[in-house]
Amino acid sequence: MEANQEQVQDRVKRGRIHEGPRNHIIAFGISIFLTLLAFMAVANSALDATFIKIFIVILAVFQAVIQLAFWMHMKDRGHFFQILFLATGAFVAITAFIMAVYWVWW
Amino acid sequence: MSQAAHLDKLPPEPEKATLEGRNKVLGFWLFLGGETVLFGTLFATFIALRNSVLDGPTGIELFSLSITAIATFILLTSSLTSVFAIQAMHHKNIKNMLTWLGVTVVLGLGFLVLEIYEFYEYVAHDGFGFTTSAFSSSFYALVGFHGAHVALGVLWISLLMLQIKKKGLTTVTAPKIYVASLYWHFIDVVWVFIFTIVYLMGKVG
């Protein structure tokens, strides 16, 4: 098992395996931290409601970017089409979002 | 060929070793782009209708921050365990890969149990059914659609685990595991927006 680990480390160094779990665990830590921050902001009734809403949406977008970049490997090379596909989807989603917030009323 | 000899011949990143595997991953991203549109429109509908509660209960009355926090923690952790499964796959450690996929499935099931309990409470005790108000319809459509994705993911990964047991880790089965893990991460990313826009914003008012 130990020899196997060394072989793996060797392959990581030579770039044949792109990374170990370190970045993924950091991404997990950041996600937990951002989530806690959002829950604490909402639990804190002293803050202004509009401020909380904007703040937690920014935290959500940030967390989504972190997870896409690290867990879904978007930060790695050769992900042009991946980014294009998701950005196209996000464009439609954001258009629908703007429509819902500014154009639709009941 | 014995299993060990076979694994020795397997390339370091088996999911990207063949053109078919690479195309499968790329095609899956196109699907995820479509999923983004799907959830984007469901989110937009929810945002437009979240204050149209008629005589039914509002988000502030319904939602529980503690249940949402537990569900969020479960799903976030399951995303990390599916990363560990892919890491084990890259180390050609099938036993660890299956273990981490199993943990992911169990956490996914835990999330589903929590969501079913939550929906049951809403319907049975709070009088918050699918047709109660525009808010309730858009809520169940959005959160329920996400829950259905989790259920599908649990089923999908479970079936893949059976297939790995039967056929082993090859350049054909590895892309399937990789794509299922991408799907699971995407479900988690969608949940980040659900707990923020539906639950936390619902609590703020």
PDB file of C-alpha atoms in Angstrom:
ATOM      1  CA  MET A   1       0.000   0.000   0.000  1.00  0.00           C
ATOM      2  CA  GLU A   2       2.822   2.372   0.925  1.00  0.00           C
ATOM      3  CA  ALA A   3       4.743   1.653  -2.271  1.00  0.00           C
ATOM      4  CA  ASN A   4       1.545   2.238  -4.174  1.00  0.00           C
ATOM      5  CA  GLN A   5       1.150   5.658  -2.522  1.00  0.00           C
ATOM      6  CA  GLU A   6       4.691   6.577  -3.564  1.00  0.00           C
ATOM      7  CA  GLN A   7       3.981   5.573  -7.142  1.00  0.00           C
ATOM      8  CA  VAL A   8       0.882   7.722  -7.085  1.00  0.00           C
ATOM      9  CA  GLN A   9       2.818  10.700  -5.699  1.00  0.00           C
ATOM     10  CA  ASP A  10       5.376  10.187  -8.455  1.00  0.00           C
ATOM     11  CA  ARG A  11       2.698  10.249 -11.120  1.00  0.00           C
ATOM     12  CA  VAL A  12       1.181  13.397  -9.591  1.00  0.00           C
ATOM     13  CA  LYS A  13       4.580  15.124  -9.814  1.00  0.00           C
ATOM     14  CA  ARG A  14       4.972  14.123 -13.437  1.00  0.00           C
ATOM     15  CA  GLY A  15       1.528  15.505 -14.142  1.00  0.00           C
ATOM     16  CA  ARG A  16       0.009  12.174 -15.086  1.00  0.00           C
ATOM     17  CA  ILE A  17      -2.565  12.470 -12.344  1.00  0.00           C
ATOM     18  CA  HIS A  18      -3.568  16.095 -12.226  1.00  0.00           C
ATOM     19  CA  GLU A  19      -4.137  16.618  -8.501  1.00  0.00           C
ATOM     20  CA  GLY A  20      -4.700  15.119  -5.074  1.00  0.00           C
ATOM     21  CA  PRO A  21      -7.610  15.739  -2.730  1.00  0.00           C
ATOM     22  CA  ARG A  22      -6.117  18.927  -1.249  1.00  0.00           C
ATOM     23  CA  ASN A  23      -7.847  21.482  -3.518  1.00  0.00           C
ATOM     24  CA  HIS A  24     -11.133  19.622  -3.227  1.00  0.00           C
ATOM     25  CA  ILE A  25     -11.034  19.692   0.571  1.00  0.00           C
ATOM     26  CA  ILE A  26     -10.198  23.424   0.480  1.00  0.00           C
ATOM     27  CA  ALA A  27     -13.207  23.953  -1.833  1.00  0.00           C
ATOM     28  CA  PHE A  28     -15.336  22.031   0.689  1.00  0.00           C
ATOM     29  CA  GLY A  29     -14.062  24.228   3.543  1.00  0.00           C
ATOM     30  CA  ILE A  30     -14.793  27.420   1.584  1.00  0.00           C
ATOM     31  CA  SER A  31     -18.288  26.126   0.718  1.00  0.00           C
ATOM     32  CA  ILE A  32     -19.048  25.347   4.369  1.00  0.00           C
ATOM     33  CA  PHE A  33     -17.743  28.760   5.416  1.00  0.00           C
ATOM     34  CA  LEU A  34     -19.837  30.640   2.807  1.00  0.00           C
ATOM     35  CA  THR A  35     -22.915  28.613   3.763  1.00  0.00           C
ATOM     36  CA  LEU A  36     -22.442  29.372   7.461  1.00  0.00           C
ATOM     37  CA  LEU A  37     -21.990  33.059   6.655  1.00  0.00           C
ATOM     38  CA  ALA A  38     -25.270  33.111   4.683  1.00  0.00           C
ATOM     39  CA  PHE A  39     -27.214  31.331   7.456  1.00  0.00           C
ATOM     40  CA  MET A  40     -25.749  33.644  10.106  1.00  0.00           C
ATOM     41  CA  ALA A  41     -26.675  36.742   8.086  1.00  0.00           C
ATOM     42  CA  VAL A  42     -30.287  35.545   7.851  1.00  0.00           C
ATOM     43  CA  ALA A  43     -30.436  34.575  11.541  1.00  0.00           C
ATOM     44  CA  ASN A  44     -29.175  38.059  12.476  1.00  0.00           C
ATOM     45  CA  SER A  45     -32.349  40.159  12.532  1.00  0.00           C
ATOM     46  CA  ALA A  46     -30.438  43.392  13.173  1.00  0.00           C
ATOM     47  CA  LEU A  47     -29.371  43.555   9.523  1.00  0.00           C
ATOM     48  CA  ASP A  48     -31.372  45.299   6.788  1.00  0.00           C
ATOM     49  CA  ALA A  49     -33.478  42.835   4.713  1.00  0.00           C
ATOM     50  CA  THR A  50     -32.381  44.194   1.315  1.00  0.00           C
ATOM     51  CA  PHE A  51     -28.740  44.046   2.377  1.00  0.00           C
ATOM     52  CA  ILE A  52     -29.123  40.416   3.533  1.00  0.00           C
ATOM     53  CA  LYS A  53     -30.728  39.381   0.230  1.00  0.00           C
ATOM     54  CA  ILE A  54     -27.993  40.936  -1.906  1.00  0.00           C
ATOM     55  CA  PHE A  55     -25.305  39.606   0.417  1.00  0.00           C
ATOM     56  CA  ILE A  56     -26.514  35.970   0.388  1.00  0.00           C
ATOM     57  CA  VAL A  57     -27.001  35.945  -3.414  1.00  0.00           C
ATOM     58  CA  ILE A  58     -23.398  37.139  -3.847  1.00  0.00           C
ATOM     59  CA  LEU A  59     -22.270  34.385  -1.449  1.00  0.00           C
ATOM     60  CA  ALA A  60     -24.268  31.794  -3.463  1.00  0.00           C
ATOM     61  CA  VAL A  61     -22.764  32.913  -6.791  1.00  0.00           C
ATOM     62  CA  PHE A  62     -19.287  32.822  -5.251  1.00  0.00           C
ATOM     63  CA  GLN A  63     -19.855  29.339  -3.840  1.00  0.00           C
ATOM     64  CA  ALA A  64     -21.206  28.093  -7.190  1.00  0.00           C
ATOM     65  CA  VAL A  65     -18.113  29.424  -8.983  1.00  0.00           C
ATOM     66  CA  ILE A  66     -15.807  27.735  -6.442  1.00  0.00           C
ATOM     67  CA  GLN A  67     -17.593  24.398  -6.850  1.00  0.00           C
ATOM     68  CA  LEU A  68     -17.650  24.628 -10.655  1.00  0.00           C
ATOM     69  CA  ALA A  69     -13.956  25.533 -10.756  1.00  0.00           C
ATOM     70  CA  PHE A  70     -12.631  22.940  -8.325  1.00  0.00           C
ATOM     71  CA  TRP A  71     -15.101  20.049  -8.089  1.00  0.00           C
ATOM     72  CA  MET A  72     -16.183  20.157 -11.722  1.00  0.00           C
ATOM     73  CA  HIS A  73     -12.643  20.962 -12.954  1.00  0.00           C
ATOM     74  CA  MET A  74     -13.586  24.094 -14.887  1.00  0.00           C
ATOM     75  CA  LYS A  75     -10.328  25.723 -13.790  1.00  0.00           C
ATOM     76  CA  ASP A  76      -8.352  23.020 -15.636  1.00  0.00           C
ATOM     77  CA  ARG A  77      -7.081  23.410 -19.182  1.00  0.00           C
ATOM     78  CA  GLY A  78      -9.231  22.397 -22.151  1.00  0.00           C
ATOM     79  CA  HIS A  79     -12.585  23.426 -20.718  1.00  0.00           C
ATOM     80  CA  PHE A  80     -13.575  26.004 -23.339  1.00  0.00           C
ATOM     81  CA  PHE A  81     -16.706  24.210 -24.542  1.00  0.00           C
ATOM     82  CA  GLN A  82     -17.704  23.327 -20.984  1.00  0.00           C
ATOM     83  CA  ILE A  83     -17.614  27.024 -20.077  1.00  0.00           C
ATOM     84  CA  LEU A  84     -19.395  27.975 -23.329  1.00  0.00           C
ATOM     85  CA  PHE A  85     -22.229  25.469 -22.708  1.00  0.00           C
ATOM     86  CA  LEU A  86     -22.762  26.510 -19.116  1.00  0.00           C
ATOM     87  CA  ALA A  87     -22.416  30.248 -19.886  1.00  0.00           C
ATOM     88  CA  THR A  88     -25.080  29.901 -22.605  1.00  0.00           C
ATOM     89  CA  GLY A  89     -27.375  28.196 -20.089  1.00  0.00           C
ATOM     90  CA  ALA A  90     -26.576  30.868 -17.500  1.00  0.00           C
ATOM     91  CA  PHE A  91     -27.372  33.606 -20.065  1.00  0.00           C
ATOM     92  CA  VAL A  92     -30.896  32.235 -20.552  1.00  0.00           C
ATOM     93  CA  ALA A  93     -31.263  31.731 -16.790  1.00  0.00           C
ATOM     94  CA  ILE A  94     -30.181  35.306 -16.013  1.00  0.00           C
ATOM     95  CA  THR A  95     -32.503  36.693 -18.720  1.00  0.00           C
ATOM     96  CA  ALA A  96     -35.396  34.772 -17.129  1.00  0.00           C
ATOM     97  CA  PHE A  97     -34.305  36.029 -13.703  1.00  0.00           C
ATOM     98  CA  ILE A  98     -34.317  39.685 -14.853  1.00  0.00           C
ATOM     99  CA  MET A  99     -37.714  39.181 -16.480  1.00  0.00           C
ATOM    100  CA  ALA A 100     -39.097  37.691 -13.259  1.00  0.00           C
ATOM    101  CA  VAL A 101     -37.744  40.487 -11.068  1.00  0.00           C
ATOM    102  CA  TYR A 102     -38.503  43.517 -13.244  1.00  0.00           C
ATOM    103  CA  TRP A 103     -41.212  42.649 -15.757  1.00  0.00           C
ATOM    104  CA  VAL A 104     -43.572  40.249 -14.045  1.00  0.00           C
ATOM    105  CA  TRP A 105     -46.012  41.445 -11.430  1.00  0.00           C
ATOM    106  CA  TRP A 106     -49.157  39.997  -9.946  1.00  0.00           C
TER     107      TRP A 106
ATOM    108  CA  MET B   1      -6.854 -11.243 -18.123  1.00  0.00           C
ATOM    109  CA  SER B   2      -6.782 -11.030 -14.345  1.00  0.00           C
ATOM    110  CA  GLN B   3      -8.207  -7.979 -12.627  1.00  0.00           C
ATOM    111  CA  ALA B   4      -4.802  -6.719 -11.379  1.00  0.00           C
ATOM    112  CA  ALA B   5      -3.080  -7.072 -14.753  1.00  0.00           C
ATOM    113  CA  HIS B   6      -6.025  -5.374 -16.371  1.00  0.00           C
ATOM    114  CA  LEU B   7      -5.817  -2.408 -13.951  1.00  0.00           C
ATOM    115  CA  ASP B   8      -2.088  -2.030 -14.658  1.00  0.00           C
ATOM    116  CA  LYS B   9      -2.870  -1.458 -18.314  1.00  0.00           C
ATOM    117  CA  LEU B  10      -5.559   1.098 -17.537  1.00  0.00           C
ATOM    118  CA  PRO B  11      -4.347   4.652 -18.344  1.00  0.00           C
ATOM    119  CA  PRO B  12      -3.989   7.207 -15.479  1.00  0.00           C
ATOM    120  CA  GLU B  13      -7.179   9.099 -16.331  1.00  0.00           C
ATOM    121  CA  PRO B  14      -9.322   6.322 -17.828  1.00  0.00           C
ATOM    122  CA  GLU B  15     -12.325   8.639 -18.346  1.00  0.00           C
ATOM    123  CA  LYS B  16     -10.329  10.701 -20.855  1.00  0.00           C
ATOM    124  CA  ALA B  17      -8.366   7.877 -22.476  1.00  0.00           C
ATOM    125  CA  THR B  18     -10.708   7.239 -25.409  1.00  0.00           C
ATOM    126  CA  LEU B  19     -12.410   9.602 -27.845  1.00  0.00           C
ATOM    127  CA  GLU B  20     -15.741   8.091 -26.847  1.00  0.00           C
ATOM    128  CA  GLY B  21     -15.031   8.863 -23.188  1.00  0.00           C
ATOM    129  CA  ARG B  22     -14.019  12.460 -23.932  1.00  0.00           C
ATOM    130  CA  ASN B  23     -17.090  12.966 -26.126  1.00  0.00           C
ATOM    131  CA  LYS B  24     -19.304  11.527 -23.400  1.00  0.00           C
ATOM    132  CA  VAL B  25     -17.980  14.086 -20.895  1.00  0.00           C
ATOM    133  CA  LEU B  26     -18.300  16.939 -23.404  1.00  0.00           C
ATOM    134  CA  GLY B  27     -21.840  15.895 -24.365  1.00  0.00           C
ATOM    135  CA  PHE B  28     -22.750  15.760 -20.708  1.00  0.00           C
ATOM    136  CA  TRP B  29     -21.703  19.386 -20.305  1.00  0.00           C
ATOM    137  CA  LEU B  30     -24.091  20.300 -23.123  1.00  0.00           C
ATOM    138  CA  PHE B  31     -26.804  18.539 -21.104  1.00  0.00           C
ATOM    139  CA  LEU B  32     -25.762  20.501 -17.997  1.00  0.00           C
ATOM    140  CA  GLY B  33     -26.133  23.719 -20.040  1.00  0.00           C
ATOM    141  CA  GLY B  34     -29.724  22.614 -20.777  1.00  0.00           C
ATOM    142  CA  GLU B  35     -30.245  21.821 -17.095  1.00  0.00           C
ATOM    143  CA  THR B  36     -29.080  25.345 -16.257  1.00  0.00           C
ATOM    144  CA  VAL B  37     -31.835  26.715 -18.519  1.00  0.00           C
ATOM    145  CA  LEU B  38     -34.384  24.383 -16.925  1.00  0.00           C
ATOM    146  CA  PHE B  39     -33.543  25.364 -13.356  1.00  0.00           C
ATOM    147  CA  GLY B  40     -33.028  29.023 -14.359  1.00  0.00           C
ATOM    148  CA  THR B  41     -36.592  29.268 -15.617  1.00  0.00           C
ATOM    149  CA  LEU B  42     -37.944  27.434 -12.543  1.00  0.00           C
ATOM    150  CA  PHE B  43     -36.030  29.875 -10.321  1.00  0.00           C
ATOM    151  CA  ALA B  44     -37.352  32.847 -12.318  1.00  0.00           C
ATOM    152  CA  THR B  45     -40.926  31.547 -11.943  1.00  0.00           C
ATOM    153  CA  PHE B  46     -40.423  31.108  -8.210  1.00  0.00           C
ATOM    154  CA  ILE B  47     -38.954  34.593  -7.787  1.00  0.00           C
ATOM    155  CA  ALA B  48     -41.890  36.134  -9.659  1.00  0.00           C
ATOM    156  CA  LEU B  49     -44.468  34.259  -7.572  1.00  0.00           C
ATOM    157  CA  ARG B  50     -42.843  33.974  -4.146  1.00  0.00           C
ATOM    158  CA  ASN B  51     -45.019  36.684  -2.605  1.00  0.00           C
ATOM    159  CA  SER B  52     -48.281  35.471  -4.163  1.00  0.00           C
ATOM    160  CA  VAL B  53     -49.358  33.443  -1.132  1.00  0.00           C
ATOM    161  CA  LEU B  54     -53.163  34.051  -1.215  1.00  0.00           C
ATOM    162  CA  ASP B  55     -54.547  32.750   2.109  1.00  0.00           C
ATOM    163  CA  GLY B  56     -51.860  30.070   2.377  1.00  0.00           C
ATOM    164  CA  PRO B  57     -48.813  30.091   4.632  1.00  0.00           C
ATOM    165  CA  THR B  58     -45.774  32.231   3.803  1.00  0.00           C
ATOM    166  CA  GLY B  59     -42.136  31.214   3.668  1.00  0.00           C
ATOM    167  CA  ILE B  60     -41.412  32.849   7.013  1.00  0.00           C
ATOM    168  CA  GLU B  61     -44.077  30.685   8.690  1.00  0.00           C
ATOM    169  CA  LEU B  62     -43.101  27.463   6.913  1.00  0.00           C
ATOM    170  CA  PHE B  63     -39.358  27.221   6.610  1.00  0.00           C
ATOM    171  CA  SER B  64     -37.050  25.892   9.284  1.00  0.00           C
ATOM    172  CA  LEU B  65     -33.463  27.127   9.159  1.00  0.00           C
ATOM    173  CA  SER B  66     -32.171  24.068  11.041  1.00  0.00           C
ATOM    174  CA  ILE B  67     -33.666  21.504   8.604  1.00  0.00           C
ATOM    175  CA  THR B  68     -32.347  23.517   5.643  1.00  0.00           C
ATOM    176  CA  ALA B  69     -28.918  23.713   7.274  1.00  0.00           C
ATOM    177  CA  ILE B  70     -28.793  19.936   7.848  1.00  0.00           C
ATOM    178  CA  ALA B  71     -29.930  19.225   4.257  1.00  0.00           C
ATOM    179  CA  THR B  72     -27.306  21.640   2.931  1.00  0.00           C
ATOM    180  CA  PHE B  73     -24.557  20.031   4.992  1.00  0.00           C
ATOM    181  CA  ILE B  74     -25.574  16.522   3.856  1.00  0.00           C
ATOM    182  CA  LEU B  75     -25.583  17.450   0.157  1.00  0.00           C
ATOM    183  CA  LEU B  76     -22.339  19.429   0.392  1.00  0.00           C
ATOM    184  CA  THR B  77     -20.616  16.492   2.091  1.00  0.00           C
ATOM    185  CA  SER B  78     -21.954  14.068  -0.528  1.00  0.00           C
ATOM    186  CA  SER B  79     -20.422  16.246  -3.233  1.00  0.00           C
ATOM    187  CA  LEU B  80     -17.048  15.912  -1.499  1.00  0.00           C
ATOM    188  CA  THR B  81     -17.405  12.124  -1.143  1.00  0.00           C
ATOM    189  CA  SER B  82     -18.102  11.836  -4.890  1.00  0.00           C
ATOM    190  CA  VAL B  83     -14.828  13.759  -5.445  1.00  0.00           C
ATOM    191  CA  PHE B  84     -13.106  11.141  -3.269  1.00  0.00           C
ATOM    192  CA  ALA B  85     -14.647   8.410  -5.450  1.00  0.00           C
ATOM    193  CA  ILE B  86     -13.088   9.978  -8.567  1.00  0.00           C
ATOM    194  CA  GLN B  87      -9.753  10.343  -6.748  1.00  0.00           C
ATOM    195  CA  ALA B  88      -9.914   6.632  -5.859  1.00  0.00           C
ATOM    196  CA  MET B  89     -10.727   5.859  -9.500  1.00  0.00           C
ATOM    197  CA  HIS B  90      -7.605   7.767 -10.604  1.00  0.00           C
ATOM    198  CA  HIS B  91      -5.621   5.711  -8.094  1.00  0.00           C
ATOM    199  CA  LYS B  92      -7.232   2.585  -9.623  1.00  0.00           C
ATOM    200  CA  ASN B  93      -8.528   1.654  -6.188  1.00  0.00           C
ATOM    201  CA  ILE B  94     -11.895   0.105  -7.053  1.00  0.00           C
ATOM    202  CA  LYS B  95     -12.720  -0.851  -3.465  1.00  0.00           C
ATOM    203  CA  ASN B  96     -12.316   2.729  -2.198  1.00  0.00           C
ATOM    204  CA  MET B  97     -14.148   4.096  -5.231  1.00  0.00           C
ATOM    205  CA  LEU B  98     -17.161   1.883  -4.538  1.00  0.00           C
ATOM    206  CA  THR B  99     -17.051   2.780  -0.832  1.00  0.00           C
ATOM    207  CA  TRP B 100     -17.101   6.528  -1.538  1.00  0.00           C
ATOM    208  CA  LEU B 101     -19.834   6.125  -4.153  1.00  0.00           C
ATOM    209  CA  GLY B 102     -21.777   4.153  -1.520  1.00  0.00           C
ATOM    210  CA  VAL B 103     -21.328   6.956   1.019  1.00  0.00           C
ATOM    211  CA  THR B 104     -22.526   9.433  -1.634  1.00  0.00           C
ATOM    212  CA  VAL B 105     -25.649   7.346  -2.275  1.00  0.00           C
ATOM    213  CA  VAL B 106     -26.399   7.031   1.461  1.00  0.00           C
ATOM    214  CA  LEU B 107     -26.032  10.806   1.959  1.00  0.00           C
ATOM    215  CA  GLY B 108     -28.260  11.400  -1.084  1.00  0.00           C
ATOM    216  CA  LEU B 109     -30.886   9.102   0.463  1.00  0.00           C
ATOM    217  CA  GLY B 110     -30.579  11.001   3.763  1.00  0.00           C
ATOM    218  CA  PHE B 111     -31.216  14.258   1.917  1.00  0.00           C
ATOM    219  CA  LEU B 112     -34.290  12.743   0.227  1.00  0.00           C
ATOM    220  CA  VAL B 113     -35.707  11.448   3.522  1.00  0.00           C
ATOM    221  CA  LEU B 114     -35.344  14.935   4.997  1.00  0.00           C
ATOM    222  CA  GLU B 115     -37.054  16.534   1.983  1.00  0.00           C
ATOM    223  CA  ILE B 116     -39.921  14.030   1.975  1.00  0.00           C
ATOM    224  CA  TYR B 117     -40.427  14.622   5.716  1.00  0.00           C
ATOM    225  CA  GLU B 118     -40.403  18.393   5.091  1.00  0.00           C
ATOM    226  CA  PHE B 119     -42.974  18.176   2.263  1.00  0.00           C
ATOM    227  CA  TYR B 120     -45.130  15.822   4.336  1.00  0.00           C
ATOM    228  CA  GLU B 121     -45.151  18.289   7.256  1.00  0.00           C
ATOM    229  CA  TYR B 122     -46.114  21.150   4.909  1.00  0.00           C
ATOM    230  CA  VAL B 123     -49.008  19.227   3.359  1.00  0.00           C
ATOM    231  CA  ALA B 124     -50.282  17.406   6.465  1.00  0.00           C
ATOM    232  CA  HIS B 125     -49.861  20.078   9.147  1.00  0.00           C
ATOM    233  CA  ASP B 126     -49.452  23.463   7.483  1.00  0.00           C
ATOM    234  CA  GLY B 127     -52.126  23.138   4.775  1.00  0.00           C
ATOM    235  CA  PHE B 128     -49.490  23.943   2.147  1.00  0.00           C
ATOM    236  CA  GLY B 129     -50.373  21.799  -0.892  1.00  0.00           C
ATOM    237  CA  PHE B 130     -49.310  22.090  -4.531  1.00  0.00           C
ATOM    238  CA  THR B 131     -52.417  24.130  -5.432  1.00  0.00           C
ATOM    239  CA  THR B 132     -52.636  26.272  -2.270  1.00  0.00           C
ATOM    240  CA  SER B 133     -51.124  29.373  -3.896  1.00  0.00           C
ATOM    241  CA  ALA B 134     -48.891  30.460  -6.762  1.00  0.00           C
ATOM    242  CA  PHE B 135     -46.088  30.489  -4.197  1.00  0.00           C
ATOM    243  CA  SER B 136     -46.739  26.856  -3.217  1.00  0.00           C
ATOM    244  CA  SER B 137     -46.935  25.663  -6.860  1.00  0.00           C
ATOM    245  CA  SER B 138     -43.680  27.358  -7.828  1.00  0.00           C
ATOM    246  CA  PHE B 139     -42.043  26.170  -4.601  1.00  0.00           C
ATOM    247  CA  TYR B 140     -42.949  22.501  -5.114  1.00  0.00           C
ATOM    248  CA  ALA B 141     -42.092  22.684  -8.827  1.00  0.00           C
ATOM    249  CA  LEU B 142     -38.597  24.061  -8.153  1.00  0.00           C
ATOM    250  CA  VAL B 143     -37.632  22.170  -4.976  1.00  0.00           C
ATOM    251  CA  GLY B 144     -39.441  19.007  -6.105  1.00  0.00           C
ATOM    252  CA  PHE B 145     -37.644  19.045  -9.448  1.00  0.00           C
ATOM    253  CA  HIS B 146     -34.339  19.280  -7.608  1.00  0.00           C
ATOM    254  CA  GLY B 147     -35.403  16.433  -5.297  1.00  0.00           C
ATOM    255  CA  ALA B 148     -36.288  14.340  -8.365  1.00  0.00           C
ATOM    256  CA  HIS B 149     -32.779  14.994  -9.678  1.00  0.00           C
ATOM    257  CA  VAL B 150     -31.322  13.774  -6.382  1.00  0.00           C
ATOM    258  CA  ALA B 151     -33.504  10.641  -6.551  1.00  0.00           C
ATOM    259  CA  LEU B 152     -32.376   9.978 -10.133  1.00  0.00           C
ATOM    260  CA  GLY B 153     -28.744  10.523  -9.127  1.00  0.00           C
ATOM    261  CA  VAL B 154     -29.075   8.026  -6.262  1.00  0.00           C
ATOM    262  CA  LEU B 155     -30.564   5.425  -8.615  1.00  0.00           C
ATOM    263  CA  TRP B 156     -27.993   6.157 -11.341  1.00  0.00           C
ATOM    264  CA  ILE B 157     -24.939   5.885  -9.069  1.00  0.00           C
ATOM    265  CA  SER B 158     -26.327   2.722  -7.423  1.00  0.00           C
ATOM    266  CA  LEU B 159     -26.743   1.066 -10.839  1.00  0.00           C
ATOM    267  CA  LEU B 160     -23.229   2.172 -11.858  1.00  0.00           C
ATOM    268  CA  MET B 161     -21.836   0.552  -8.698  1.00  0.00           C
ATOM    269  CA  LEU B 162     -23.486  -2.731  -9.722  1.00  0.00           C
ATOM    270  CA  GLN B 163     -22.059  -2.387 -13.229  1.00  0.00           C
ATOM    271  CA  ILE B 164     -18.540  -1.755 -11.876  1.00  0.00           C
ATOM    272  CA  LYS B 165     -18.853  -4.902  -9.757  1.00  0.00           C
ATOM    273  CA  LYS B 166     -19.862  -6.852 -12.843  1.00  0.00           C
ATOM    274  CA  LYS B 167     -17.584  -5.379 -15.517  1.00  0.00           C
ATOM    275  CA  GLY B 168     -14.759  -3.804 -13.510  1.00  0.00           C
ATOM    276  CA  LEU B 169     -13.126  -0.443 -14.120  1.00  0.00           C
ATOM    277  CA  THR B 170     -12.388  -0.025 -17.848  1.00  0.00           C
ATOM    278  CA  THR B 171     -12.110   2.818 -20.339  1.00  0.00           C
ATOM    279  CA  VAL B 172     -15.810   2.171 -21.046  1.00  0.00           C
ATOM    280  CA  THR B 173     -17.091   2.259 -17.446  1.00  0.00           C
ATOM    281  CA  ALA B 174     -14.772   5.026 -16.146  1.00  0.00           C
ATOM    282  CA  PRO B 175     -16.400   7.876 -18.162  1.00  0.00           C
ATOM    283  CA  LYS B 176     -19.781   6.804 -16.776  1.00  0.00           C
ATOM    284  CA  ILE B 177     -18.544   7.210 -13.198  1.00  0.00           C
ATOM    285  CA  TYR B 178     -16.968  10.564 -14.049  1.00  0.00           C
ATOM    286  CA  VAL B 179     -20.144  11.872 -15.707  1.00  0.00           C
ATOM    287  CA  ALA B 180     -22.315  10.708 -12.771  1.00  0.00           C
ATOM    288  CA  SER B 181     -19.989  12.595 -10.425  1.00  0.00           C
ATOM    289  CA  LEU B 182     -20.322  15.752 -12.564  1.00  0.00           C
ATOM    290  CA  TYR B 183     -24.101  15.367 -12.392  1.00  0.00           C
ATOM    291  CA  TRP B 184     -23.946  15.038  -8.605  1.00  0.00           C
ATOM    292  CA  HIS B 185     -21.832  18.201  -8.279  1.00  0.00           C
ATOM    293  CA  PHE B 186     -24.279  20.060 -10.505  1.00  0.00           C
ATOM    294  CA  ILE B 187     -27.169  19.021  -8.250  1.00  0.00           C
ATOM    295  CA  ASP B 188     -25.205  20.436  -5.331  1.00  0.00           C
ATOM    296  CA  VAL B 189     -24.585  23.724  -7.185  1.00  0.00           C
ATOM    297  CA  VAL B 190     -28.336  24.005  -7.868  1.00  0.00           C
ATOM    298  CA  TRP B 191     -29.024  23.376  -4.175  1.00  0.00           C
ATOM    299  CA  VAL B 192     -26.728  26.304  -3.255  1.00  0.00           C
ATOM    300  CA  PHE B 193     -29.154  28.585  -5.108  1.00  0.00           C
ATOM    301  CA  ILE B 194     -32.223  26.813  -3.694  1.00  0.00           C
ATOM    302  CA  PHE B 195     -31.197  27.210  -0.055  1.00  0.00           C
ATOM    303  CA  THR B 196     -30.242  30.830  -0.735  1.00  0.00           C
ATOM    304  CA  ILE B 197     -33.154  32.021  -2.878  1.00  0.00           C
ATOM    305  CA  VAL B 198     -35.972  29.799  -1.590  1.00  0.00           C
ATOM    306  CA  TYR B 199     -35.218  29.163   2.079  1.00  0.00           C
ATOM    307  CA  LEU B 200     -32.961  31.964   3.295  1.00  0.00           C
ATOM    308  CA  MET B 201     -34.722  34.690   1.269  1.00  0.00           C
ATOM    309  CA  GLY B 202     -38.044  33.170   2.335  1.00  0.00           C
ATOM    310  CA  LYS B 203     -37.002  33.602   5.947  1.00  0.00           C
ATOM    311  CA  VAL B 204     -35.936  37.215   5.339  1.00  0.00           C
ATOM    312  CA  GLY B 205     -39.324  37.931   3.717  1.00  0.00           C
TER     313      GLY B 205
END
